[in-house]
Tab-separated table of C-alpha atoms in Angstrom:
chain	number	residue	atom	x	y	z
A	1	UNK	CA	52.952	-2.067	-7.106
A	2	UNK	CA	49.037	-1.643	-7.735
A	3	UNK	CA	47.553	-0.414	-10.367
A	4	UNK	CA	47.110	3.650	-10.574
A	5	UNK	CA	44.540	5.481	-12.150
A	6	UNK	CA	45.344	8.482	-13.920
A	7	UNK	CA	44.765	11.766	-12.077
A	8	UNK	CA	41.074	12.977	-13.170
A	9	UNK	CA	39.780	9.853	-14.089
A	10	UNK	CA	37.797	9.633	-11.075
A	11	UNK	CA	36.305	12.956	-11.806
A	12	UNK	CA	35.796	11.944	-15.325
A	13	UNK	CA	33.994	9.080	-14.336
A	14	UNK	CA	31.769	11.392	-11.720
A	15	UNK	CA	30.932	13.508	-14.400
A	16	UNK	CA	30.189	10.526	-17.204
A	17	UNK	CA	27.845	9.293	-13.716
A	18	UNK	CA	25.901	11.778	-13.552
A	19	UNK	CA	25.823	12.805	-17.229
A	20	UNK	CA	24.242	9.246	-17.203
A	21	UNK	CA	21.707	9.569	-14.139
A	22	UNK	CA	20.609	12.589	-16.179
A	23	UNK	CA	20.124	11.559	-19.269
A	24	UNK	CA	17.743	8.560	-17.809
A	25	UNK	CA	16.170	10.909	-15.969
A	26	UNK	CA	15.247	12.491	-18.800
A	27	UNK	CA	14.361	9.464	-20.731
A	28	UNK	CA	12.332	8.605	-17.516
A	29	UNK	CA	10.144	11.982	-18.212
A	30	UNK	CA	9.705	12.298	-22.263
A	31	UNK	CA	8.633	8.649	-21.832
A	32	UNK	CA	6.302	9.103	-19.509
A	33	UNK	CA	5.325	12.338	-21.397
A	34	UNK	CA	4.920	10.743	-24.678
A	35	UNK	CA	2.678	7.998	-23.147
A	36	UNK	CA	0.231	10.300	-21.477
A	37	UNK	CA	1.676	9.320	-18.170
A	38	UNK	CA	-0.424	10.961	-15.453
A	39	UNK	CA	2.170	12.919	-13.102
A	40	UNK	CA	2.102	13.797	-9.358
A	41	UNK	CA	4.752	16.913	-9.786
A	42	UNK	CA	3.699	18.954	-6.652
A	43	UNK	CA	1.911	16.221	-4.592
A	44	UNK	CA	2.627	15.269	-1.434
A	45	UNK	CA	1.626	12.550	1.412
A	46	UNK	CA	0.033	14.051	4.270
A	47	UNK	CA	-0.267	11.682	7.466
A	48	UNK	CA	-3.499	13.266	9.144
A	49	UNK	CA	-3.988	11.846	13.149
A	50	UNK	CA	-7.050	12.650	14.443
A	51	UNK	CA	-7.165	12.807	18.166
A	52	UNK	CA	-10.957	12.700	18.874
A	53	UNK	CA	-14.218	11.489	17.267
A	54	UNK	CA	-14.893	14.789	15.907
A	55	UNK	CA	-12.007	15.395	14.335
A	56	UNK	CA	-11.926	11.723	12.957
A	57	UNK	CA	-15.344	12.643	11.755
A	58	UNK	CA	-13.828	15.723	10.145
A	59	UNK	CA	-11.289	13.773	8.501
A	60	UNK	CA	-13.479	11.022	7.353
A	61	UNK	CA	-15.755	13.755	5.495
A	62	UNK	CA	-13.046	14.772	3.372
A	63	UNK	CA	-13.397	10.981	1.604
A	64	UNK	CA	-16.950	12.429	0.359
A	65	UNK	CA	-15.733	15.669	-1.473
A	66	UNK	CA	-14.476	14.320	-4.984
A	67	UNK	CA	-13.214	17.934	-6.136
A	68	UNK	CA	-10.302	17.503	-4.197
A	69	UNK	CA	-8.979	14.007	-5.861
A	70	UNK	CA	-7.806	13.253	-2.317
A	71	UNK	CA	-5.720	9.048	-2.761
A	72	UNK	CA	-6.108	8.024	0.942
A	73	UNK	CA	-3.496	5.692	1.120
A	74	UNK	CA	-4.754	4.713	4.648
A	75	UNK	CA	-8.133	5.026	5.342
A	76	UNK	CA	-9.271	6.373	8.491
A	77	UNK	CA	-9.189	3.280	11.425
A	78	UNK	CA	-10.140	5.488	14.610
A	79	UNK	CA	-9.020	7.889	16.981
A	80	UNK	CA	-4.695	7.870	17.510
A	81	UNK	CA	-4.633	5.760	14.118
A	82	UNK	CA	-2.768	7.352	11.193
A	83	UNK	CA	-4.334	8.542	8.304
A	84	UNK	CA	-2.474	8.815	5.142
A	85	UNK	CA	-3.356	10.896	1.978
A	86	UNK	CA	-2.258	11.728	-0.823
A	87	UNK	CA	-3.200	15.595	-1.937
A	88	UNK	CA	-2.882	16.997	-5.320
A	89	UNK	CA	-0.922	20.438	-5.518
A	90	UNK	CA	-4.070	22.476	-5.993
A	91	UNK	CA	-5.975	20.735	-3.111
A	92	UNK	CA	-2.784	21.055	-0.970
A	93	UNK	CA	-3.708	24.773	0.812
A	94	UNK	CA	-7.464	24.123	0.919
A	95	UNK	CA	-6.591	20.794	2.318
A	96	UNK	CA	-4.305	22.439	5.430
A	97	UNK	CA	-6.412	25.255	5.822
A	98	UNK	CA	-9.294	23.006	6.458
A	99	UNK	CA	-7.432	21.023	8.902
A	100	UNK	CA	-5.431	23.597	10.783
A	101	UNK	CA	-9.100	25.642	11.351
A	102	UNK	CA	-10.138	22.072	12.524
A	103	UNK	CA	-7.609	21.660	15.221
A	104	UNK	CA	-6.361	18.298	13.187
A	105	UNK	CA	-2.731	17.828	13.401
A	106	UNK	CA	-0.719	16.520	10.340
A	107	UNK	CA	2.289	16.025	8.475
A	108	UNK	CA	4.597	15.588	5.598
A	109	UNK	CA	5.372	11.716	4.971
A	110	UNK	CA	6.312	12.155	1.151
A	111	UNK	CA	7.398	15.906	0.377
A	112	UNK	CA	7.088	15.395	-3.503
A	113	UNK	CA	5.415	12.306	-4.739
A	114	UNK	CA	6.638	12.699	-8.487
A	115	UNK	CA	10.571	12.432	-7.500
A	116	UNK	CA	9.958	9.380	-5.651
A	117	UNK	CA	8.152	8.182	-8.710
A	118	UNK	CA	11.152	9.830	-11.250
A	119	UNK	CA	13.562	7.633	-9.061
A	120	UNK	CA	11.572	4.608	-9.455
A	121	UNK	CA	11.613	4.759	-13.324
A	122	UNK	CA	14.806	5.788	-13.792
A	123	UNK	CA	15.876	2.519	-11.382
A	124	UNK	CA	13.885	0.246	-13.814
A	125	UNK	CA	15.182	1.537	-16.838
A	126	UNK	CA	18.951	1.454	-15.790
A	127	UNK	CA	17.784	-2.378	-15.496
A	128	UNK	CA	16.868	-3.122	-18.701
A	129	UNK	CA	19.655	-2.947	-20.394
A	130	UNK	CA	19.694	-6.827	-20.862
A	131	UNK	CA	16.740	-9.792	-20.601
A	132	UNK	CA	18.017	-12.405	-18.092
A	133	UNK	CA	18.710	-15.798	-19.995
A	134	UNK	CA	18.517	-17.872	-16.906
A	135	UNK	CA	16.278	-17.478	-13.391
A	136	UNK	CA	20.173	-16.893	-11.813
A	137	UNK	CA	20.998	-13.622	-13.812
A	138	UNK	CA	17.241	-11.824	-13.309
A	139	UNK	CA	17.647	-9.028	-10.860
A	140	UNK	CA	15.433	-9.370	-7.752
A	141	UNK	CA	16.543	-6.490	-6.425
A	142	UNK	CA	14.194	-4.528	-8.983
A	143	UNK	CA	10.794	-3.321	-10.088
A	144	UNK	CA	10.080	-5.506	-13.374
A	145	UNK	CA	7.046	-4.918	-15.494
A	146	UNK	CA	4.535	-7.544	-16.661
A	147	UNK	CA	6.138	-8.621	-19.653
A	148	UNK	CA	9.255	-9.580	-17.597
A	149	UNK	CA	7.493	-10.851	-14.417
A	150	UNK	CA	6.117	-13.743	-17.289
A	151	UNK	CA	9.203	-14.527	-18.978
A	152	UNK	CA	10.912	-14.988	-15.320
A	153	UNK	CA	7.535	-17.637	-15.248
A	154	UNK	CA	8.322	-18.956	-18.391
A	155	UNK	CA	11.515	-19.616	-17.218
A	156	UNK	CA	11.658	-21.014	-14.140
A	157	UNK	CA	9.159	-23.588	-15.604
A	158	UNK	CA	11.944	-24.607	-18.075
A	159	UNK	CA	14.855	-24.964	-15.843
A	160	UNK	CA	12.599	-26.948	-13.034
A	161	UNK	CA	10.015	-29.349	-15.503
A	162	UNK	CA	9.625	-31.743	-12.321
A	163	UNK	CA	8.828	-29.323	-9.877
A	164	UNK	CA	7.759	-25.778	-11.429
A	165	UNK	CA	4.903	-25.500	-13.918
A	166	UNK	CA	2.411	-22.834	-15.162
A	167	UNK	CA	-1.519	-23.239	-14.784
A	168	UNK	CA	-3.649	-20.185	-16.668
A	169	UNK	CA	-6.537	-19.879	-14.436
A	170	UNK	CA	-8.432	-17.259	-16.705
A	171	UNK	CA	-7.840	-13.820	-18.454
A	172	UNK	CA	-8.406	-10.613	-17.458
A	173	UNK	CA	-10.705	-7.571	-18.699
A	174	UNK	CA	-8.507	-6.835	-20.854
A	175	UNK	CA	-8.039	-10.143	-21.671
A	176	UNK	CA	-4.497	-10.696	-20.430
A	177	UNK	CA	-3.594	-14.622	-18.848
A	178	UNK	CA	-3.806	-14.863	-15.213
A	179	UNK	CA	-1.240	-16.978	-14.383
A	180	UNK	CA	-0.476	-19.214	-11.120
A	181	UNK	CA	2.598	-21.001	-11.013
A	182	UNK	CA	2.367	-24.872	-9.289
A	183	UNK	CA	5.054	-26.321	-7.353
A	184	UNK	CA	4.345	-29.883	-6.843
A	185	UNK	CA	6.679	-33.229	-6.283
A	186	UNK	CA	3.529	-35.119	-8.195
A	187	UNK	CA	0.522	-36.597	-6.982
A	188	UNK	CA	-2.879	-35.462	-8.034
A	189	UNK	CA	-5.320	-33.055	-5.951
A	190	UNK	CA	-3.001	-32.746	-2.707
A	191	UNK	CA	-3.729	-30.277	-0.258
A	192	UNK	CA	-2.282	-27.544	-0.855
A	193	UNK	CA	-1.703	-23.891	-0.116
A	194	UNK	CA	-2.170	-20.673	-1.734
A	195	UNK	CA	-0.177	-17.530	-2.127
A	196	UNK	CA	-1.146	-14.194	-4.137
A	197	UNK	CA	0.512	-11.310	-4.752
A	198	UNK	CA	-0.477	-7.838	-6.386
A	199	UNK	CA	-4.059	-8.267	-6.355
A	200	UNK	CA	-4.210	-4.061	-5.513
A	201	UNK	CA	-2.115	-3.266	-8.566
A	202	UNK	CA	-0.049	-0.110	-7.010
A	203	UNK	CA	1.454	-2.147	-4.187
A	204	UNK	CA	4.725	-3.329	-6.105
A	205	UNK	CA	6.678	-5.069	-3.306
A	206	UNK	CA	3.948	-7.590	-3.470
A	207	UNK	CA	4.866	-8.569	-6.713
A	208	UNK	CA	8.609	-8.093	-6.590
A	209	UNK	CA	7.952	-10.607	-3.472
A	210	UNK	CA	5.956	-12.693	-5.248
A	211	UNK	CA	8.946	-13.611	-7.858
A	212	UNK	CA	11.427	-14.061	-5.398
A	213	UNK	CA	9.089	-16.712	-3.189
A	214	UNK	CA	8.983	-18.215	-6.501
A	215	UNK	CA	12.846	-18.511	-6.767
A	216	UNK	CA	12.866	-19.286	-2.605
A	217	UNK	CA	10.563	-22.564	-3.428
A	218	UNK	CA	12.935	-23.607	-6.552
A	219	UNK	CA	16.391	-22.679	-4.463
A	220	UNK	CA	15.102	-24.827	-1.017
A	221	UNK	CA	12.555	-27.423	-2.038
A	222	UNK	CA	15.517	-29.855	-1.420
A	223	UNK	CA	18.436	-28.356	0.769
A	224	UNK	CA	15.446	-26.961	3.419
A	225	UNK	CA	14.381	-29.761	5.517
A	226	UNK	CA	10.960	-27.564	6.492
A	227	UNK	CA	9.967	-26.986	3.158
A	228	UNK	CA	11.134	-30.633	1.540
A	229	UNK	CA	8.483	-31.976	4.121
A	230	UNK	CA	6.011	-28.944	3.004
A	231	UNK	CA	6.306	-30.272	-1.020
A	232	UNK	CA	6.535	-34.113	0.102
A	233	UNK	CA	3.268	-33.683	1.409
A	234	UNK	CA	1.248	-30.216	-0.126
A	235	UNK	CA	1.511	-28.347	-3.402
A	236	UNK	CA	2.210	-24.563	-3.745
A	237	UNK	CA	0.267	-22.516	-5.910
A	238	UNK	CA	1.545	-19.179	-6.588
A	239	UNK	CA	-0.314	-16.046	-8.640
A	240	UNK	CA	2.622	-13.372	-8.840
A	241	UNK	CA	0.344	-10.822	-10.691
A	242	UNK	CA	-3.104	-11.148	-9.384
A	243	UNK	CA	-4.252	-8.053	-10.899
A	244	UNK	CA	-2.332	-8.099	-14.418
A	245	UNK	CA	-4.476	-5.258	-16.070
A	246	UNK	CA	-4.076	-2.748	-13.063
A	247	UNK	CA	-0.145	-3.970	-13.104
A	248	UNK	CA	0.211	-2.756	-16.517
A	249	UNK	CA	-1.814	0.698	-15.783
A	250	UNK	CA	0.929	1.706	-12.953
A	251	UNK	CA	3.554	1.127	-15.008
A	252	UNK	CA	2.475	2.572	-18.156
A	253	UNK	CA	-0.512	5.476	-17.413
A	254	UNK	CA	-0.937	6.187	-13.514
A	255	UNK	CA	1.753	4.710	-10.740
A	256	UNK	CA	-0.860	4.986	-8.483
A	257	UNK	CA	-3.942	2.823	-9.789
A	258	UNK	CA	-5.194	0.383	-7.192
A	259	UNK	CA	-8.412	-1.192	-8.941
A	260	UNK	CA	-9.171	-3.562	-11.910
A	261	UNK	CA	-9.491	-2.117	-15.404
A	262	UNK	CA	-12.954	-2.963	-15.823
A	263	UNK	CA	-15.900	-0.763	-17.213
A	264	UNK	CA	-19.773	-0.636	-16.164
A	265	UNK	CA	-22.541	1.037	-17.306
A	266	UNK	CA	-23.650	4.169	-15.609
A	267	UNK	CA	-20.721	5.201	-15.351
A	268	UNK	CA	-17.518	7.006	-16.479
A	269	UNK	CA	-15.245	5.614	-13.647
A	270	UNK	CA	-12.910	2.755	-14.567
A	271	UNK	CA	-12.177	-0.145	-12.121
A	272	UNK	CA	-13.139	-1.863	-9.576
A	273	UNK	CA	-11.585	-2.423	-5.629
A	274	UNK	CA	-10.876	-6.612	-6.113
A	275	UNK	CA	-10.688	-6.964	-2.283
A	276	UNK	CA	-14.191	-5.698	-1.985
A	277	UNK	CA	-15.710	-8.087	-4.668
A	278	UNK	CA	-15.708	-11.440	-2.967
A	279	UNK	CA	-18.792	-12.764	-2.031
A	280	UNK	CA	-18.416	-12.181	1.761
A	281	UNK	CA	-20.410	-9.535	3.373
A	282	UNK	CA	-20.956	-8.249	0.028
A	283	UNK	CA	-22.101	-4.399	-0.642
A	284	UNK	CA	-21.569	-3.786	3.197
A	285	UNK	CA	-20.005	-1.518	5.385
A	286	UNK	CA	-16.449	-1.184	4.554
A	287	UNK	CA	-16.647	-0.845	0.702
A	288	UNK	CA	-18.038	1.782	-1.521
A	289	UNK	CA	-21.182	1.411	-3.766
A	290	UNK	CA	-19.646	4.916	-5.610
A	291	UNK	CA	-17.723	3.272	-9.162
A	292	UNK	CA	-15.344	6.506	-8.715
A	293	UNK	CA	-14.152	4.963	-5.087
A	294	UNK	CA	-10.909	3.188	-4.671
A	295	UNK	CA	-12.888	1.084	-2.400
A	296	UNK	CA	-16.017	0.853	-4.732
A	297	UNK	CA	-17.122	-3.239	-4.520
A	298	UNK	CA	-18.746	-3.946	-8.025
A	299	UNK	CA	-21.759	-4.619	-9.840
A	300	UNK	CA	-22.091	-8.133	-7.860
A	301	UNK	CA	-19.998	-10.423	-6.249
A	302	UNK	CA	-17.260	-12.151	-8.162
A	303	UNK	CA	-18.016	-9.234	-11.025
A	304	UNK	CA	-14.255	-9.259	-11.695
A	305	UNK	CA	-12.682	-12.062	-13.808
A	306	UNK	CA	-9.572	-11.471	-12.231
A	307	UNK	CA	-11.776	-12.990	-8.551
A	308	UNK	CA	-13.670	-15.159	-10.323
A	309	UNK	CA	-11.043	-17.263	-11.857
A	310	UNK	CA	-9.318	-17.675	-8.420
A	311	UNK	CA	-13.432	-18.726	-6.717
A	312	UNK	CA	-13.530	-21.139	-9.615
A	313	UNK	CA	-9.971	-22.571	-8.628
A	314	UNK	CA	-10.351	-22.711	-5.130
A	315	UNK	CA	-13.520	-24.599	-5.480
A	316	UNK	CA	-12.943	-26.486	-8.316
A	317	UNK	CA	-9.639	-27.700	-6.347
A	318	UNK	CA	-11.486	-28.614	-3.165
A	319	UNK	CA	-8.136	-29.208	-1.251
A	320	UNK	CA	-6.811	-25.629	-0.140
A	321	UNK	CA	-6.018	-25.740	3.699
A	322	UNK	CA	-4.142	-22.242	3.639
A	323	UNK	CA	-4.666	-19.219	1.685
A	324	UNK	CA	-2.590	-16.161	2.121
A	325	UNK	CA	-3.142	-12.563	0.392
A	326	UNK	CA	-0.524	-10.061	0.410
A	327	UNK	CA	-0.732	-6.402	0.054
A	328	UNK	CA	1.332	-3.284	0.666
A	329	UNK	CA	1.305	-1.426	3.214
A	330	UNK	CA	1.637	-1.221	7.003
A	331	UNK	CA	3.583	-4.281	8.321
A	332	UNK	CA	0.518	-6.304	9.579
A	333	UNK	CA	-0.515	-9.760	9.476
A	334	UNK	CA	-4.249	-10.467	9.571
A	335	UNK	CA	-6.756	-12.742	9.762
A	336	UNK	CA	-10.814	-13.370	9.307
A	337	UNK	CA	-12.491	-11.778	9.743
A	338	UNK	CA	-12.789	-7.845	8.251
A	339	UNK	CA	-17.136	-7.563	7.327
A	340	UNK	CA	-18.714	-8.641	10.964
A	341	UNK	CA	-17.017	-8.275	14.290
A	342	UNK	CA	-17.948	-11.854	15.447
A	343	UNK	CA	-14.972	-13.427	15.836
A	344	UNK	CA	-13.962	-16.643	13.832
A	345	UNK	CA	-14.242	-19.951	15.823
A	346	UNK	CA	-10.140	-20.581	14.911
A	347	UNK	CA	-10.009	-17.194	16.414
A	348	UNK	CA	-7.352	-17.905	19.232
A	349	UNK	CA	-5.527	-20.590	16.742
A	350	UNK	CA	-5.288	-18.030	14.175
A	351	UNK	CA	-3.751	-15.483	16.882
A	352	UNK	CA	-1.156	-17.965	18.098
A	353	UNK	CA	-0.388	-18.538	14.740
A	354	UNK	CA	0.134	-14.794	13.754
A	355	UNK	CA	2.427	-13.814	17.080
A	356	UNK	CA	4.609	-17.149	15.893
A	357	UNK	CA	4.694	-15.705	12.273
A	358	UNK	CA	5.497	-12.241	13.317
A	359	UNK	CA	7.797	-13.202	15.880
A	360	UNK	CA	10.097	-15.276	13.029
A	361	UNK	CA	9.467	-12.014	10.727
A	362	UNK	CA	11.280	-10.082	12.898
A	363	UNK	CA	13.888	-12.330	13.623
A	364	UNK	CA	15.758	-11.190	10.652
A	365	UNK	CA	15.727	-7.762	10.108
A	366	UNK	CA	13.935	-6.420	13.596
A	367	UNK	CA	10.761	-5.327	11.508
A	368	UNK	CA	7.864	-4.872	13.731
A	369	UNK	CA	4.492	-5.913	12.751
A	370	UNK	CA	0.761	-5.955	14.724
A	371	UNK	CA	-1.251	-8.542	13.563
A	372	UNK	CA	-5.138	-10.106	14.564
A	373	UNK	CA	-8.403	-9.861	12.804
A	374	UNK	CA	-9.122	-7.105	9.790
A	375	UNK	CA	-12.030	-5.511	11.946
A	376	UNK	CA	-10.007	-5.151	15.250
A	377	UNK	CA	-6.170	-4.070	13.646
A	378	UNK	CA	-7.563	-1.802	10.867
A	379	UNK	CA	-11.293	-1.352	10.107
A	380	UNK	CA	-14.288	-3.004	8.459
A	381	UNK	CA	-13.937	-4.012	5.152
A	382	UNK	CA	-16.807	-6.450	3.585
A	383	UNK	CA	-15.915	-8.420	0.489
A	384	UNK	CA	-12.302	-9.197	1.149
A	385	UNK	CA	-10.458	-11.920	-0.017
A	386	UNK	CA	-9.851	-13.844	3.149
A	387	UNK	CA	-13.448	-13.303	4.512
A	388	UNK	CA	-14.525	-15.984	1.889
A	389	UNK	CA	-11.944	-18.288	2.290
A	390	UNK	CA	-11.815	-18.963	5.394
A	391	UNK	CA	-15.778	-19.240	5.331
A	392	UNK	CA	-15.211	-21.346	2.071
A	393	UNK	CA	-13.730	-23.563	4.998
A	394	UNK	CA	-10.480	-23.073	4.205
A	395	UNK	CA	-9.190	-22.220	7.885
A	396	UNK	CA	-5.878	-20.960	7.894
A	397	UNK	CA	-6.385	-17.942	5.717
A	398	UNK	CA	-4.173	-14.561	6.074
A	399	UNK	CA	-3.715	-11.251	4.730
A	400	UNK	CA	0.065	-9.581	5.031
A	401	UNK	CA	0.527	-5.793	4.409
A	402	UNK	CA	4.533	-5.543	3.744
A	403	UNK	CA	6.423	-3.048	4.205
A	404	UNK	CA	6.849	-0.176	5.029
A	405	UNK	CA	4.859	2.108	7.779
A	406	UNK	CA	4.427	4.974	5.320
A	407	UNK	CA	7.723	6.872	4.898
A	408	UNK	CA	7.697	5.671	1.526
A	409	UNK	CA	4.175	3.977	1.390
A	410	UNK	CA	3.203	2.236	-2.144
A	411	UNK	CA	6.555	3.583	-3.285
A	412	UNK	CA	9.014	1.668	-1.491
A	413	UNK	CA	12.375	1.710	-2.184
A	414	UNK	CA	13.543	-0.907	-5.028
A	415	UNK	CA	16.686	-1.869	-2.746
A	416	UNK	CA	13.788	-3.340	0.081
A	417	UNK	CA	12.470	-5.973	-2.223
A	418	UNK	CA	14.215	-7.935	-0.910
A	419	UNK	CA	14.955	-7.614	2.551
A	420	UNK	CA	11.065	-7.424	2.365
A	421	UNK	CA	10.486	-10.739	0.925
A	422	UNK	CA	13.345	-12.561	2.837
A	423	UNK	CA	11.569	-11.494	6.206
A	424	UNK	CA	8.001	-12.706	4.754
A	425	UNK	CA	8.844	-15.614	3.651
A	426	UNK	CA	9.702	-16.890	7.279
A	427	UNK	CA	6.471	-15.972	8.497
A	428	UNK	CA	4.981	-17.999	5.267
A	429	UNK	CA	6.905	-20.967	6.044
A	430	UNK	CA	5.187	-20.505	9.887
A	431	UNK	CA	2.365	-20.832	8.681
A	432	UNK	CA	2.096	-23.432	5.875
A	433	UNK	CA	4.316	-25.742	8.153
A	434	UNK	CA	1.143	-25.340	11.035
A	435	UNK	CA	-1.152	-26.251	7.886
A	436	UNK	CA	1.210	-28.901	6.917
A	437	UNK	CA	1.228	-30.432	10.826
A	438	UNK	CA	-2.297	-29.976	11.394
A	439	UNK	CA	-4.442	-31.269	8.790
A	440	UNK	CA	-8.337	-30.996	8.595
C-alpha cells in the first residue's frame, strides 16, 4: 500500500509555494531598493529591421540623441539585419512614433525588462541558501556573483593541486584580482591556449560558461581521449571573470552595465567598452570616441588594466597558439578580422575551422549559428580583442556570441547555462584540437 498524503496537503504546500516565491520576490525588490539598484520597470526590447538604407540611416541616428537613454543591444549591421534596443518607458512613445512616421517596422522582443530581471534575482537568491563545500555540490545551473565565482576557483584548485591552479594576472580599477585559472600536466612555457569569459560584464552566460568549462577540463582531462592529448601536449588558461568590476556593477547597481568601471577626466561618464581598447585599429571606425558610449574605446590603447594585464600575459608568455573570446549574444562564431575588411591570410583555414566548430555545436542541441569574419557577419568594430591577437601572431583566434538570438538577449534564462556551455564546449574542443594538430 503506498504512502497517502493527507487531503489538502497538496494545496497547503501550493500555497506555502507561492507564499515563498513571494516573499523572495519581495526580498528581490527592497534589496535592490535599499542598494540604489537602478530599475527597468516599464522598459521594453524593441527589435527595429530596417529594410532600406534610409531607414537604416534613420535608425542609426537614433544612437546620436542621448535624451532618449536608448541600450542598443544590437547595433545596427545593415539593411534585413536586426536591430535590438532597449527603450526606457518615457522614450517608449517618442521612440514608435518616430519609427512608425518613418515607415520602420519593429517589435516587442522583451515586453517588460524589469520582470525578466525580478526573475533573475529571485532565482539567485533561492540559491544561496547554502555555500557549496566541494566543486560537486556548486550549482551550475545558476547565476553566481563574484564572490562565489572565486571560491568555486579557490576550490577547484584544492581538490585538483596537480592539474588546476590560480595565476593573478593583475587587479582591476577598482582594484579587484583578475584571476586566470591554469590547467597544466607540468612542463614549463608549453603552448597553450586561451579562453575568456565576461569581458562585457552584462553578458552572464559567459561567465556561468566559463565555470562550468572549468569543471569540463577537471571532469575529462583523463576519461576524454581528445582532451588527455590536448593537456599532454598544451596548457589551458582560463579567465572566468574578465571584467570583475563591471561583474560586480550588474549584480549590485545596474543589470545592464557592459563597460569597465574606470573614470577619466573630462568627463562624468563611467567606463570604458574593453573590446574597443586593444591596440588594433585603435580610435577607428567601429568604436566611439564619446566616454558616455557603450562602445566608447578609451583614452589610449590598453587604457584598461583589466586589457592590459591579459597584453602583458600574452606577450610575456610568448607561446599562445589559440585565443578565444566569448560574449553574449547572437549565436555566432567569428574570426579576424572586425577594424579593416582585408581579409586575414588564415582566412579560408579559419572558415573551415568555424563550419567544423559550428557544425559539432549543433550536434547537440540543434542550435544554429553563422559564423566568418567580425566585418562581414556583424559590422566594423576597431580595437577588439581578437584583432590583436591574431596580429600578435597568434593565428587561431575566435570570438563566440552564445546564446540566444534575442528573445531573452543579455537576460537569458538561468536553466540555459548549461545547455549553453555543453554545446560550446564542443566547438572549443574543435578548435584547440586543430591548434593542438597543427602547430606553428
Amino acid at each position: 500500500m503506498g504512502f497517502k498524503r493527507p487531503r489538502g496537503a497538496l494545496g497547503a504546500r501550493k500555497g506555502l509555494f507561492r507564499l515563498t516565491m513571494r516573499a523572495l520576490v519581495l526580498l528581490a525588490a527592497l534589496v535592490a531598493a535599499a542598494a540604489g539598484t537602478e530599475t527597468f520597470v516599464g522598459h521594453q526590447v524593441l527589435r527595429i529591421v530596417p529594410t532600406t538604407d534610409e531607414e537604416l540611416q534613420k535608425v542609426q541616428e537614433l544612437q546620436d540623441l542621448e535624451e532618449l537613454q536608448l541600450d542598443f543591444w544590437l547595433a545596427p549591421r545593415g539593411p534585413g539585419h536586426p536591430v535590438d534596443v532597449r527603450v526606457p518607458f518615457p522614450s517608449l512613445q517618442p521612440l514608435k512614433a518616430h519609427l512608425e512616421a518613418n515607415g520602420v517596422s519593429y517589435s516587442i522582443m522583451i515586453e517588460d525588462v524589469q520582470a525578466l530581471v525580478d526573475h533573475e534575482r529571485t532565482e539567485m537568491l533561492r540559491g544561496r541558501r547554502q555555500r557549496p563545500i566541494s566543486t560537486n555540490t556548486f550549482d551550475y545551473a545558476t547565476y553566481h556573483s563574484l564572490d562565489e565565482i572565486y571560491a568555486f576557483m579557490d576550490l577547484l584548485v584544492a581538490e585538483n593541486p596537480n592539474l588546476v591552479s590560480k595565476i593573478e594576472i593583475g587587479r582591476s580599477t577598482e582594484n579587484r584580482p583578475l584571476y586566470v585559472l591554469k590547467f597544466s600536466k607540468g612542463g614549463t612555457n608549453r603552448p597553450a591556449v586561451w579562453i575568456d569569459t565576461g569581458i562585457h560584464s552584462r553578458e552572464w552566460v559567459t561567465q556561468a560558461s566559463g565555470v562550468w568549462f572549468a569543471k569540463k577540463i577537471v571532469l575529462d582531462h583523463e576519461n576524454d581521449r581528445d582532451l588527455a592529448s590536448l593537456l599532454d601536449k598544451m596548457d589551458i588558461f582560463l579567465e572566468i571573470v574578465t571584467n570583475p568590476d563591471g561583474f560586480v556593477f550588474t549584480q549590485t547597481q545596474n543589470r545592464m552595465w557592459r563597460k569597465t568601471r574606470s573614470r577619466h577626466s573630462g568627463s562624468a561618464c563611467i567606463g570604458v567598452d574593453p573590446n574597443r581598447n586593444w591596440d588594433a585599429g585603435f580610435g577607428g571606425p567601429g568604436a566611439s570616441s564619446n566616454p558616455c558610449s557603450e562602445t566608447y574605446h578609451g583614452p589610449y590603447a590598453n587604457s584598461e588594466p583589466e586589457v592590459k594585464a591579459i597584453v602583458d600575459f600574452v606577450k610575456n608568455h610568448g607561446n599562445i597558439k589559440a585565443f578565444v573570446s566569448i560574449h553574449s549574444y547572437s549565436q555566432l562564431l567569428l574570426y579576424p578580422y572586425g577594424y579593416t575588411s582585408t581579409p586575414v591570410p588564415d582566412q579560408q583555414e579559419l572558415h573551415q575551422i568555424s563550419k567544423e566548430a559550428v557544425t559539432a555545436l549543433s550536434s547537440l542541441y540543434g542550435t544554429n549559428y553563422k559564423y566568418g569574419s567580425i566585418i562581414t557577419t556583424i559590422y566594423q568594430a576597431s580595437g577588439g580583442t581578437i584583432d590583436w591577437t591574431y596580429n600578435q601572431g597568434i593565428k587561431y583566434s575566435f570570438t563566440f556570441e552564445l546564446r540566444d538570438t534575442g528573445r531573452y538577449g543579455f537576460l537569458l534564462p538561468a536553466k540555459q547555462i548549461v545547455p549553453t556551455a555543453q554545446e560550446t564546449w564542443l566547438a572549443l574542443k574543435v578548435i584547440m584540437l586543430h591548434a593542438l594538430d597543427h602547430p606553428y
